[in-house]
Short mmCIF file of C-alpha atoms in Angstrom, two decimals:
data_model
loop_
_atom_site.label_atom_id
_atom_site.label_comp_id
_atom_site.label_asym_id
_atom_site.label_seq_id
_atom_site.Cartn_x
_atom_site.Cartn_y
_atom_site.Cartn_z
CA MET A 1 -35.20 45.05 12.95
CA ASN A 2 -34.41 41.58 14.36
CA VAL A 3 -31.66 41.06 11.78
CA ARG A 4 -30.14 44.44 12.64
CA VAL A 5 -30.19 43.63 16.36
CA LEU A 6 -28.62 40.26 15.66
CA ARG A 7 -25.82 41.91 13.68
CA ILE A 8 -25.18 44.26 16.59
CA GLU A 9 -25.03 41.28 18.96
CA LEU A 10 -22.52 39.57 16.69
CA LYS A 11 -20.34 42.69 16.62
CA ARG A 12 -20.46 43.69 20.28
CA SER A 13 -20.78 40.40 22.19
CA VAL A 14 -18.27 37.63 22.89
CA ALA A 15 -20.06 35.41 20.35
CA PRO A 16 -17.44 35.78 17.57
CA TRP A 17 -14.68 35.07 20.08
CA ALA A 18 -16.53 31.97 21.22
CA GLY A 19 -16.53 30.63 17.66
CA ALA A 20 -12.85 31.43 17.20
CA MET A 21 -11.90 29.85 20.53
CA VAL A 22 -13.66 26.64 19.51
CA LEU A 23 -12.31 26.42 15.97
CA ALA A 24 -8.67 27.43 16.48
CA PRO A 25 -7.78 24.97 19.30
CA ALA A 26 -9.60 22.15 17.53
CA LEU A 27 -7.63 22.61 14.30
CA ALA A 28 -4.39 23.03 16.25
CA PHE A 29 -5.05 19.79 18.12
CA LEU A 30 -5.82 17.80 14.97
CA TYR A 31 -2.94 19.16 12.90
CA LEU A 32 -0.15 19.83 15.39
CA ILE A 33 -0.44 17.02 17.95
CA PRO A 34 0.41 13.57 16.55
CA GLY A 35 -1.89 10.74 17.49
CA SER A 36 -4.05 7.91 16.22
CA TRP A 37 -6.23 10.47 14.42
CA TRP A 38 -3.35 10.91 11.94
CA THR A 39 -2.77 7.35 10.76
CA GLY A 40 -4.49 4.19 9.57
CA THR A 41 -7.99 3.55 8.36
CA THR A 42 -9.43 5.48 11.33
CA ALA A 43 -7.57 8.73 10.59
CA TRP A 44 -9.86 11.73 10.89
CA THR A 45 -9.50 12.45 7.16
CA ALA A 46 -9.78 8.83 5.96
CA GLN A 47 -13.52 8.07 6.22
CA TRP A 48 -16.70 10.05 6.85
CA THR A 49 -17.72 8.32 10.07
CA SER A 50 -14.20 8.49 11.50
CA MET A 51 -14.06 12.20 10.71
CA ALA A 52 -17.38 12.82 12.47
CA LEU A 53 -16.39 10.79 15.54
CA TRP A 54 -12.95 12.37 15.88
CA THR A 55 -14.42 15.88 15.73
CA ARG A 56 -17.00 14.81 18.32
CA SER A 57 -14.22 13.49 20.56
CA LEU A 58 -12.80 17.03 20.71
CA LEU A 59 -15.91 18.07 22.64
CA PHE A 60 -14.14 16.58 25.66
CA TYR A 61 -12.61 20.04 26.11
CA LEU A 62 -14.53 22.18 23.56
CA TRP A 63 -17.86 21.68 25.33
CA PRO A 64 -16.59 22.95 28.74
CA LEU A 65 -15.10 25.91 26.87
CA ALA A 66 -18.50 26.67 25.29
CA VAL A 67 -20.19 26.45 28.71
CA GLY A 68 -17.68 28.85 30.26
CA LEU A 69 -17.91 31.34 27.39
CA GLY A 70 -21.70 31.20 27.56
CA ALA A 71 -21.56 32.05 31.27
CA LEU A 72 -19.30 35.00 30.46
CA GLN A 73 -21.84 36.19 27.92
CA GLY A 74 -24.63 35.82 30.49
CA LEU A 75 -22.82 38.22 32.84
CA ARG A 76 -22.90 41.08 30.31
CA ASP A 77 -25.93 42.92 31.67
CA HIS A 78 -24.70 42.57 35.25
CA ARG A 79 -21.22 43.86 34.37
CA SER A 80 -22.66 46.88 32.55
CA LYS A 81 -25.12 47.54 35.42
CA MET A 82 -28.03 47.62 32.98
CA SER A 83 -30.22 44.90 34.45
CA GLU A 84 -32.79 47.24 36.02
CA LEU A 85 -32.88 49.47 32.93
CA LEU A 86 -33.55 46.53 30.60
CA THR A 87 -36.33 45.15 32.79
CA SER A 88 -38.11 48.50 32.54
CA THR A 89 -38.24 48.44 28.73
CA PRO A 90 -41.43 47.20 27.00
CA ARG A 91 -39.56 44.64 24.92
CA PRO A 92 -40.18 41.10 26.30
CA ALA A 93 -37.23 39.48 28.05
CA ARG A 94 -37.51 36.42 25.79
CA HIS A 95 -36.73 38.59 22.74
CA ARG A 96 -33.52 39.88 24.28
CA ALA A 97 -32.61 36.36 25.41
CA ALA A 98 -33.26 34.97 21.93
CA MET A 99 -30.92 37.51 20.35
CA LEU A 100 -28.23 36.89 22.95
CA ALA A 101 -28.45 33.11 22.58
CA GLY A 102 -28.93 33.26 18.81
CA ALA A 103 -25.71 35.20 18.20
CA THR A 104 -23.61 32.70 20.14
CA ALA A 105 -25.45 29.74 18.62
CA ILE A 106 -24.70 31.01 15.11
CA THR A 107 -20.98 31.46 15.74
CA LEU A 108 -20.52 28.15 17.57
CA THR A 109 -22.45 26.23 14.93
CA SER A 110 -20.49 27.95 12.16
CA ALA A 111 -17.18 27.18 13.88
CA PHE A 112 -18.03 23.50 14.31
CA ALA A 113 -19.38 23.30 10.75
CA LEU A 114 -16.15 24.80 9.45
CA LEU A 115 -14.15 22.23 11.41
CA VAL A 116 -16.21 19.44 9.86
CA LEU A 117 -15.85 21.03 6.43
CA VAL A 118 -12.05 21.06 6.72
CA GLY A 119 -12.14 17.34 7.42
CA ALA A 120 -14.78 16.63 4.76
CA VAL A 121 -12.73 18.20 1.97
CA GLN A 122 -9.88 15.82 2.77
CA VAL A 123 -12.14 12.79 3.22
CA VAL A 124 -13.48 13.29 -0.31
CA ALA A 125 -9.93 12.95 -1.61
CA HIS A 126 -9.20 9.80 0.41
CA THR A 127 -12.24 7.55 -0.03
CA GLU A 128 -14.67 6.44 -2.70
CA TYR A 129 -17.31 5.45 -0.16
CA THR A 130 -19.77 8.31 0.39
CA HIS A 131 -22.78 8.19 2.71
CA LEU A 132 -24.81 10.39 5.07
CA GLY A 133 -24.67 8.14 8.13
CA TRP A 134 -22.05 10.43 9.66
CA LEU A 135 -24.29 13.51 9.55
CA PRO A 136 -26.31 12.84 12.76
CA ILE A 137 -23.04 12.47 14.68
CA SER A 138 -21.91 15.94 13.63
CA LEU A 139 -25.35 17.54 14.05
CA VAL A 140 -25.57 16.32 17.64
CA GLY A 141 -22.04 17.66 18.19
CA ALA A 142 -23.04 21.14 16.99
CA LEU A 143 -26.20 21.01 19.11
CA SER A 144 -24.16 20.13 22.19
CA LEU A 145 -22.02 23.27 21.80
CA VAL A 146 -25.11 25.45 21.44
CA ALA A 147 -26.90 23.79 24.38
CA GLY A 148 -23.83 24.10 26.58
CA ALA A 149 -23.37 27.77 25.74
CA VAL A 150 -27.07 28.59 26.36
CA LEU A 151 -26.99 26.73 29.67
CA GLY A 152 -23.89 28.71 30.61
CA MET A 153 -25.64 31.99 29.70
CA GLY A 154 -28.61 31.12 31.87
CA ALA A 155 -26.39 30.14 34.78
CA GLY A 156 -24.38 33.34 34.36
CA ARG A 157 -27.56 35.41 34.43
CA ALA A 158 -28.92 33.53 37.47
CA LEU A 159 -25.59 33.63 39.37
CA PRO A 160 -23.99 36.96 38.42
CA SER A 161 -20.48 36.54 39.81
CA VAL A 162 -17.05 36.75 38.24
CA LEU A 163 -16.44 33.26 39.59
CA THR A 164 -19.37 31.77 37.68
CA PRO A 165 -17.70 31.34 34.23
CA PRO A 166 -14.52 29.60 35.47
CA ALA A 167 -16.49 27.49 37.94
CA LEU A 168 -18.95 26.36 35.27
CA GLY A 169 -16.18 25.68 32.75
CA MET A 170 -14.24 23.60 35.27
CA GLY A 171 -17.39 21.79 36.37
CA ALA A 172 -18.23 20.92 32.76
CA PHE A 173 -14.69 19.65 32.22
CA VAL A 174 -14.88 17.48 35.34
CA PHE A 175 -18.21 16.12 34.06
CA THR A 176 -16.79 15.08 30.67
CA ALA A 177 -13.69 13.62 32.34
CA LEU A 178 -15.74 11.53 34.77
CA MET A 179 -17.95 10.30 31.95
CA GLN A 180 -14.93 8.97 30.06
CA MET A 181 -12.79 7.76 32.93
CA SER A 182 -14.81 6.49 35.90
CA LEU A 183 -18.53 7.19 36.28
CA GLY A 184 -19.13 6.62 32.58
CA ARG A 185 -17.22 3.32 32.35
CA THR A 186 -18.03 -0.21 33.53
CA GLU A 187 -15.14 -2.56 34.23
CA THR A 188 -15.40 -6.08 32.86
CA THR A 189 -13.15 -9.13 32.84
CA THR A 190 -12.67 -10.95 29.55
CA ALA A 191 -12.30 -14.69 29.00
CA THR A 192 -8.52 -14.20 28.90
CA GLY A 193 -8.58 -12.79 32.43
CA LEU A 194 -7.76 -9.26 31.29
CA SER A 195 -9.79 -6.37 32.68
CA SER A 196 -11.19 -3.72 30.38
CA THR A 197 -13.81 -1.00 30.57
CA GLU A 198 -16.84 -0.34 28.40
CA PRO A 199 -19.05 2.76 28.22
CA ASN A 200 -22.25 2.66 30.24
CA GLN A 201 -25.58 4.39 29.74
CA VAL A 202 -24.70 7.42 31.85
CA SER A 203 -21.61 8.15 29.72
CA LEU A 204 -23.88 8.92 26.76
CA LEU A 205 -25.01 12.09 28.54
CA SER A 206 -21.58 13.50 27.73
CA PRO A 207 -21.37 15.25 24.34
CA ALA A 208 -17.92 13.77 23.72
CA VAL A 209 -17.32 10.28 22.32
CA GLY A 210 -14.46 7.87 22.86
CA GLU A 211 -11.41 7.27 20.71
CA VAL A 212 -12.17 5.89 17.25
CA ARG A 213 -10.91 2.27 17.15
CA ASP A 214 -12.62 0.84 14.07
CA THR A 215 -13.73 2.52 10.87
CA LEU A 216 -16.85 0.31 10.71
CA VAL A 217 -18.20 1.41 14.11
CA THR A 218 -20.78 4.18 14.44
CA LEU A 219 -23.29 5.40 17.03
CA SER A 220 -26.72 3.79 16.99
CA ALA A 221 -29.94 5.69 16.19
CA SER A 222 -31.17 5.38 19.78
CA VAL A 223 -28.02 7.17 20.96
CA HIS A 224 -28.69 10.07 18.57
CA VAL A 225 -32.31 10.34 19.73
CA GLY A 226 -31.50 10.14 23.44
CA GLN A 227 -28.69 12.69 23.23
CA THR A 228 -30.84 15.08 21.19
CA ILE A 229 -33.58 14.97 23.86
CA TRP A 230 -31.03 15.62 26.60
CA LEU A 231 -29.36 18.52 24.78
CA LEU A 232 -32.65 20.20 23.81
CA ALA A 233 -33.74 19.99 27.45
CA MET A 234 -30.41 21.51 28.49
CA ALA A 235 -30.89 24.39 26.05
CA ALA A 236 -34.47 24.89 27.27
CA THR A 237 -33.26 25.20 30.87
CA GLY A 238 -30.57 27.66 29.84
CA PHE A 239 -33.08 29.81 27.95
CA ALA A 240 -35.56 29.66 30.85
CA LEU A 241 -32.84 30.85 33.23
CA LEU A 242 -32.07 33.72 30.86
CA VAL A 243 -35.62 35.07 31.06
CA ALA A 244 -36.37 34.15 34.68
CA ALA A 245 -36.76 37.16 36.95
CA THR A 246 -37.57 35.56 40.32
CA PRO A 247 -36.02 32.83 42.45
CA ARG A 248 -39.14 30.69 41.98
CA ALA A 249 -38.91 31.03 38.18
CA ARG A 250 -35.25 30.02 38.29
CA LEU A 251 -36.11 26.87 40.23
CA LEU A 252 -38.85 26.01 37.75
CA ALA A 253 -36.35 26.57 34.93
CA LEU A 254 -34.49 23.46 36.10
CA THR A 255 -37.47 21.26 35.24
CA PRO A 256 -36.60 20.76 31.53
CA VAL A 257 -33.04 19.57 32.14
CA LEU A 258 -34.10 17.16 34.90
CA ALA A 259 -36.99 15.79 32.85
CA GLY A 260 -34.77 15.63 29.76
CA ALA A 261 -32.14 13.59 31.62
CA ALA A 262 -34.80 11.13 32.85
CA ILE A 263 -36.35 10.72 29.40
CA ALA A 264 -32.95 10.46 27.72
CA LEU A 265 -31.87 7.65 30.06
CA LEU A 266 -35.03 5.77 29.11
CA VAL A 267 -34.18 6.12 25.41
CA LEU A 268 -30.42 5.62 25.54
CA PRO A 269 -29.32 1.95 25.28
CA SER A 270 -27.86 0.26 28.35
CA ASP A 271 -26.01 -2.47 26.42
CA PRO A 272 -22.60 -1.31 25.11
CA ARG A 273 -23.17 -3.42 21.98
CA ARG A 274 -26.17 -1.22 21.14
CA MET A 275 -24.29 2.04 21.73
CA TYR A 276 -21.44 1.62 19.26
CA VAL A 277 -22.66 -0.62 16.45
CA VAL A 278 -21.30 -1.91 13.15
CA ASP A 279 -22.38 0.12 10.14
CA GLN A 280 -23.75 -2.71 8.02
CA ALA A 281 -23.69 -0.66 4.81
CA ALA A 282 -20.02 0.21 5.32
CA ALA A 283 -19.18 -3.43 6.15
CA GLU A 284 -20.81 -4.77 2.97
CA PRO A 285 -18.24 -6.86 1.03
CA VAL A 286 -16.90 -5.81 -2.36
CA CYS A 287 -15.18 -8.77 -4.05
CA ASP A 288 -12.85 -9.66 -6.87
CA GLY A 289 -13.09 -13.44 -7.03
CA PRO A 290 -12.05 -14.94 -3.69
CA VAL A 291 -10.68 -11.64 -2.35
CA CYS A 292 -13.09 -9.26 -0.58
CA VAL A 293 -12.83 -5.95 1.24
CA THR A 294 -15.46 -3.77 2.89
CA LYS A 295 -17.16 -1.01 0.96
CA THR A 296 -15.17 1.58 2.92
CA GLN A 297 -11.92 0.17 1.47
CA GLN A 298 -13.15 -0.64 -2.04
CA ALA A 299 -10.50 1.63 -3.58
CA ARG A 300 -7.81 -0.77 -2.29
CA LEU A 301 -9.36 -3.92 -3.74
CA ALA A 302 -7.39 -3.83 -7.01
CA ASP A 303 -4.01 -3.76 -5.24
CA LEU A 304 -5.06 -6.44 -2.79
CA ALA A 305 -6.71 -8.88 -5.18
CA GLY A 306 -4.20 -8.89 -8.00
CA PRO A 307 -1.81 -10.39 -7.67
CA ALA A 308 -1.22 -10.40 -3.90
CA GLY A 309 -4.40 -12.03 -2.60
CA LYS A 310 -4.78 -14.64 -5.33
CA GLU A 311 -1.07 -15.44 -5.29
CA ALA A 312 -1.15 -15.92 -1.52
CA LEU A 313 -4.05 -18.37 -1.85
CA ARG A 314 -2.19 -20.26 -4.60
CA LEU A 315 0.96 -20.60 -2.51
CA LEU A 316 -0.99 -21.65 0.58
CA HIS A 317 -2.84 -24.30 -1.42
CA GLY A 318 0.45 -25.62 -2.78
CA ALA A 319 1.85 -25.87 0.73
CA LEU A 320 -1.19 -27.08 2.70
CA GLY A 321 -3.26 -28.86 0.07
CA SER A 322 -6.92 -29.35 0.99
CA GLN A 323 -6.36 -27.73 4.40
CA ALA A 324 -5.50 -24.37 2.81
CA PRO A 325 -7.83 -21.33 3.07
CA VAL A 326 -9.88 -20.61 -0.04
CA SER A 327 -10.64 -16.89 0.35
CA VAL A 328 -9.20 -13.62 1.61
CA ARG A 329 -11.48 -11.17 3.42
CA GLU A 330 -11.15 -7.98 5.40
CA ASN A 331 -12.09 -8.73 9.00
CA THR A 332 -15.40 -7.05 9.92
CA ALA A 333 -15.77 -8.51 13.43
CA VAL A 334 -15.87 -5.79 16.08
CA LEU A 335 -15.09 -7.36 19.46
CA PRO A 336 -14.84 -5.80 22.94
CA GLN A 337 -11.45 -4.50 24.04
CA GLY A 338 -9.33 -7.22 25.62
CA SER A 339 -11.28 -10.14 24.14
CA THR A 340 -9.69 -13.02 22.22
CA PRO A 341 -9.88 -12.64 18.41
CA HIS A 342 -11.75 -15.20 16.33
CA TRP A 343 -10.17 -16.71 13.22
CA SER A 344 -11.30 -18.95 10.35
CA ARG A 345 -9.56 -22.01 8.91
CA LYS A 346 -10.97 -21.48 5.42
CA THR A 347 -10.64 -17.70 5.18
CA VAL A 348 -7.62 -15.44 5.55
CA LEU A 349 -8.94 -12.60 7.70
CA PHE A 350 -6.90 -9.41 7.76
CA ASP A 351 -7.10 -5.80 8.91
CA PHE A 352 -5.61 -2.92 6.93
CA ASP A 353 -4.32 -1.47 10.23
CA ASP A 354 -2.39 -4.63 11.10
CA ASP A 355 1.33 -3.83 11.29
CA ILE A 356 2.53 -6.22 8.58
CA ILE A 357 -0.43 -5.51 6.25
CA ALA A 358 -0.10 -1.73 6.59
CA ALA A 359 3.66 -1.83 5.93
CA ALA A 360 3.55 -4.30 3.01
CA LYS A 361 4.17 -3.07 -0.53
CA GLY A 362 4.04 -5.07 -3.77
CA GLU A 363 5.32 -8.61 -3.27
CA GLU A 364 5.49 -8.09 0.49
CA LEU A 365 1.70 -7.97 0.60
CA THR A 366 1.63 -11.60 -0.58
CA TRP A 367 3.99 -12.56 2.24
CA ALA A 368 1.87 -10.64 4.77
CA LEU A 369 -1.32 -12.43 3.67
CA ILE A 370 0.41 -15.81 3.92
CA ALA A 371 1.48 -14.89 7.45
CA LYS A 372 -2.09 -13.93 8.42
CA GLY A 373 -3.42 -17.15 6.89
CA LEU A 374 -1.04 -19.33 8.90
CA VAL A 375 -0.61 -17.39 12.16
CA PRO A 376 -3.19 -14.58 12.36
CA GLY A 377 -2.12 -13.49 15.84
CA CYS A 378 -3.75 -13.92 19.24
CA ALA A 379 -3.04 -10.61 20.96
CA PRO A 380 -6.21 -9.45 22.79
CA VAL A 381 -8.30 -6.94 20.84
CA GLY A 382 -6.87 -3.45 21.26
CA TRP A 383 -3.53 -4.71 22.57
CA SER A 384 -0.20 -4.81 20.79
CA SER A 385 2.40 -7.53 21.29
CA PHE A 386 5.71 -8.83 20.06
CA GLY A 387 6.87 -12.38 20.64
CA THR A 388 6.15 -15.97 19.71
CA ASP A 389 3.35 -15.20 17.23
CA GLU A 390 5.73 -13.06 15.18
CA PHE A 391 8.42 -15.76 15.38
CA ALA A 392 5.93 -18.39 14.17
CA GLN A 393 4.77 -16.14 11.32
CA THR A 394 8.32 -15.63 10.11
CA VAL A 395 9.16 -19.36 10.09
CA ALA A 396 5.82 -20.31 8.53
CA VAL A 397 6.14 -17.81 5.66
CA GLY A 398 9.74 -18.93 5.09
CA TRP A 399 8.52 -22.54 4.91
CA VAL A 400 5.91 -21.68 2.26
CA LEU A 401 8.29 -19.53 0.19
CA GLY A 402 11.33 -21.75 0.64
CA ASP A 403 13.52 -19.00 2.05
CA LEU A 404 13.58 -17.35 5.47
CA GLY A 405 13.37 -13.57 5.39
CA PRO A 406 12.00 -10.65 7.45
CA LEU A 407 8.33 -9.85 7.28
CA PRO A 408 7.15 -6.30 6.52
CA GLY A 409 6.39 -4.25 9.59
CA THR A 410 7.47 -1.40 11.81
CA TRP A 411 9.98 -3.43 13.80
CA SER A 412 13.23 -1.80 14.82
CA ALA A 413 16.63 -3.14 13.82
CA SER A 414 17.11 -4.72 17.25
CA MET A 415 13.73 -6.44 17.01
CA ARG A 416 14.60 -7.79 13.56
CA ARG A 417 17.86 -9.20 14.94
CA GLU A 418 15.92 -10.85 17.76
CA VAL A 419 13.46 -12.38 15.28
CA ASP A 420 16.28 -13.73 13.15
CA ALA A 421 18.11 -15.17 16.17
CA GLU A 422 14.95 -16.93 17.39
CA THR A 423 13.64 -18.18 14.06
CA ARG A 424 16.64 -19.23 11.99
CA PRO A 425 17.59 -22.28 14.11
CA VAL A 426 13.93 -23.41 14.18
CA TRP A 427 13.59 -22.95 10.43
CA LYS A 428 16.75 -24.95 9.71
CA LYS A 429 15.60 -27.83 11.92
CA LEU A 430 12.15 -27.75 10.33
CA LYS A 431 13.57 -27.89 6.78
CA ALA A 432 15.80 -30.83 7.75
CA LEU A 433 12.78 -32.97 8.67
CA PRO A 434 10.94 -35.24 6.22
CA ARG A 435 8.16 -33.48 4.33
CA ALA A 436 5.42 -35.33 6.21
CA GLU A 437 6.85 -34.28 9.58
CA GLN A 438 7.22 -30.67 8.38
CA LEU A 439 3.55 -30.59 7.38
CA SER A 440 2.55 -32.16 10.69
CA ARG A 441 4.31 -29.43 12.65
CA ILE A 442 2.87 -26.69 10.42
CA ASN A 443 -0.64 -28.08 10.95
CA ALA A 444 -0.07 -28.24 14.73
CA MET A 445 1.20 -24.66 14.67
CA ARG A 446 -1.80 -23.52 12.65
CA ALA A 447 -4.27 -25.28 14.95
CA ALA A 448 -2.79 -23.52 17.97
CA ALA A 449 -2.68 -20.17 16.16
CA LEU A 450 -6.28 -20.30 14.88
CA SER A 451 -7.75 -21.41 18.22
CA CYS A 452 -5.60 -19.03 20.30
CA LYS A 453 -5.32 -21.84 22.85
CA GLY A 454 -1.68 -22.75 22.51
CA ASP A 455 1.83 -21.65 21.61
CA ALA A 456 2.19 -21.75 17.83
CA PHE A 457 5.97 -21.33 17.95
CA ALA A 458 6.35 -24.20 20.44
CA ALA A 459 4.40 -26.42 18.03
CA LEU A 460 6.86 -25.56 15.28
CA LYS A 461 9.71 -26.60 17.52
CA GLY A 462 8.06 -29.95 18.06
CA GLY A 463 7.07 -29.29 21.65
CA ALA A 464 3.63 -29.12 23.21
CA SER A 465 1.46 -26.37 21.77
CA ARG A 466 -0.49 -26.00 24.97
#
């Protein structure tokens, strides 16, 4: 009997439409609107954790939609003028509420699961690194849709007005927006003097997550636990409002969501470094001699190690002698936005999303690794730049190879002309100097570049690097 009633609910309620209105816009957004979810190592189809986080980020607007649709579903009895008739039937109100909430929960969960499945099929084809660490991220995402819809149903039942669904949907959207833009962010000033914002504890009450910036970053276990408590409490309040028949019962129905928020804030971490953490299993190195990548990128090790990585180390040793780096490693440091990057003198640290690394093919990859070993770049984390670091890289690689040429990258023709105009005179003057003086300037350039406390290009010119 319960299964038959559930089937009727699925056929005659807005539940199927709720699932369709969650799935269709999400797929359209991911496939039709270009963005950072399309490219690089953090593309939504590149790695499991990235896929889970990108689909969770869509809850920024999917969750308010679920809340509004739930409120519309909660108005059904009022619109059909059946409220008094249903209260006179012997069937308990909680049974009717369970069927109403269950139908919508099934469709919303199925829609979100199908969205994740579409991404998962493509992730399987793009990576050799498989794990289950992404699963809690997606499970909490599905729970948030269900909890939001049930809360909307309860609010729609408690406040039976045609204005309730749009007001709740807009209110939920304002909530997610504030959590990501103002109330949920804490402004900080980095050592470089740049201001940036980091998520605070309150922001974790939002079902949505921020933009995926690093494939090694995931949500911590305490975040999963705290959000689950909050969402279950939200669903409990929604269900209690569905069955409440008196004003006093409706007030008491608010107890779970208030208690859940208090408990969740006790569980959720307050330190941003404990909210988004490095997945240590994903960051584990996989090596071929002196060349190492993370486990997430192990499929790219063969192309990187031979011959590009080892050839780059050989050329650097021939040019710098004992001062040359002795290994090549994918950079696993995850620093706050706007902070100064940290580099090593003995290790060439690189990122697959770096412009010159991502654009390099074949022999160009050797040049790109030489560039990163000599002038790794001092743009603040999360910022892009074009200027003296790129000029210094070009001259330094030309000095090692014996011929000045353009580095791989996404530079436009006008930018390439600017690089050539700035670097060719410096390269010619450098090559005209005695070998000892050349090496002295290269070492001064490298010292400034690795410390990020000077102008590497000025050091190449023979001027002050500070």
